[in-house]
Amino acid sequence: MLPVVGAVVGFVGGIYVVERIRLGSHRDGWAATRAVMRSAGYPVLVELFCCLLVVGAWLGVMAWG
C-alpha cells in the first residue's frame, strides 16, 4: 500500500513543486497543478496503479509459486 500512496503523492507533489518554482507563487502553482492533473495526470496515475498491481501479482506468484 505504501508504494501506491507514495507514488501518487510524489507524482502530484512533483508537479506542484515544478510549477511553483516556474510560476513563483502558491496560488499559481496549485492552479497549474490542477490543470495538469485534469489534462494528463489522471490517466498516468491509473496506468501507474495498474503497473503496481501487475508487479505485486507477479511478486506474489514468485514468492508462493
mmCIF file of C-alpha atoms in Angstrom:
data_model
loop_
_atom_site.group_PDB
_atom_site.id
_atom_site.type_symbol
_atom_site.label_atom_id
_atom_site.label_comp_id
_atom_site.label_asym_id
_atom_site.label_seq_id
_atom_site.Cartn_x
_atom_site.Cartn_y
_atom_site.Cartn_z
ATOM 1 C CA MET A 1 0.000 0.000 0.000
ATOM 2 C CA LEU A 2 2.829 2.415 0.818
ATOM 3 C CA PRO A 3 4.359 2.441 -2.709
ATOM 4 C CA VAL A 4 0.947 3.211 -4.236
ATOM 5 C CA VAL A 5 0.225 6.101 -1.882
ATOM 6 C CA GLY A 6 3.807 7.360 -2.105
ATOM 7 C CA ALA A 7 3.745 7.259 -5.879
ATOM 8 C CA VAL A 8 0.548 9.310 -6.057
ATOM 9 C CA VAL A 9 1.745 11.869 -3.525
ATOM 10 C CA GLY A 10 5.161 12.050 -5.187
ATOM 11 C CA PHE A 11 3.654 12.460 -8.652
ATOM 12 C CA VAL A 12 1.283 15.274 -7.693
ATOM 13 C CA GLY A 13 3.832 16.838 -5.347
ATOM 14 C CA GLY A 14 6.488 16.831 -8.047
ATOM 15 C CA ILE A 15 4.176 18.591 -10.470
ATOM 16 C CA TYR A 16 3.333 21.179 -7.814
ATOM 17 C CA VAL A 17 6.981 21.860 -6.936
ATOM 18 C CA VAL A 18 7.968 22.340 -10.571
ATOM 19 C CA GLU A 19 5.015 24.639 -11.248
ATOM 20 C CA ARG A 20 5.604 26.586 -8.021
ATOM 21 C CA ILE A 21 9.228 27.202 -8.988
ATOM 22 C CA ARG A 22 8.257 28.094 -12.552
ATOM 23 C CA LEU A 23 5.403 30.444 -11.654
ATOM 24 C CA GLY A 24 6.627 31.765 -8.304
ATOM 25 C CA SER A 25 3.523 31.671 -6.114
ATOM 26 C CA HIS A 26 1.486 29.062 -4.280
ATOM 27 C CA ARG A 27 -1.812 30.045 -5.877
ATOM 28 C CA ASP A 28 -0.472 29.949 -9.441
ATOM 29 C CA GLY A 29 1.440 26.725 -8.779
ATOM 30 C CA TRP A 30 -1.622 24.972 -7.394
ATOM 31 C CA ALA A 31 -3.815 26.197 -10.278
ATOM 32 C CA ALA A 32 -1.271 24.902 -12.796
ATOM 33 C CA THR A 33 -1.070 21.569 -10.939
ATOM 34 C CA ARG A 34 -4.848 21.175 -11.146
ATOM 35 C CA ALA A 35 -4.761 21.975 -14.856
ATOM 36 C CA VAL A 36 -2.034 19.387 -15.482
ATOM 37 C CA MET A 37 -3.920 16.747 -13.481
ATOM 38 C CA ARG A 38 -7.111 17.424 -15.434
ATOM 39 C CA SER A 39 -5.410 17.174 -18.803
ATOM 40 C CA ALA A 40 -2.934 14.321 -18.372
ATOM 41 C CA GLY A 41 -2.429 13.416 -14.733
ATOM 42 C CA TYR A 42 -5.296 11.035 -14.056
ATOM 43 C CA PRO A 43 -4.554 8.649 -16.937
ATOM 44 C CA VAL A 44 -0.921 8.494 -15.802
ATOM 45 C CA LEU A 45 -1.990 7.695 -12.235
ATOM 46 C CA VAL A 46 -4.335 4.948 -13.452
ATOM 47 C CA GLU A 47 -1.542 3.438 -15.537
ATOM 48 C CA LEU A 48 0.861 3.651 -12.590
ATOM 49 C CA PHE A 49 -1.642 1.954 -10.291
ATOM 50 C CA CYS A 50 -2.233 -0.849 -12.806
ATOM 51 C CA CYS A 51 1.503 -1.385 -13.226
ATOM 52 C CA LEU A 52 1.929 -1.620 -9.469
ATOM 53 C CA LEU A 53 -0.872 -4.192 -9.316
ATOM 54 C CA VAL A 54 0.795 -6.292 -12.006
ATOM 55 C CA VAL A 55 4.169 -6.118 -10.250
ATOM 56 C CA GLY A 56 2.527 -7.044 -6.953
ATOM 57 C CA ALA A 57 0.783 -10.024 -8.532
ATOM 58 C CA TRP A 58 3.999 -11.118 -10.210
ATOM 59 C CA LEU A 59 5.938 -10.892 -6.946
ATOM 60 C CA GLY A 60 3.179 -12.810 -5.178
ATOM 61 C CA VAL A 61 3.390 -15.618 -7.725
ATOM 62 C CA MET A 62 7.158 -15.676 -7.468
ATOM 63 C CA ALA A 63 7.075 -15.805 -3.652
ATOM 64 C CA TRP A 64 4.420 -18.529 -3.338
ATOM 65 C CA GLY A 65 4.690 -20.131 -6.736
#
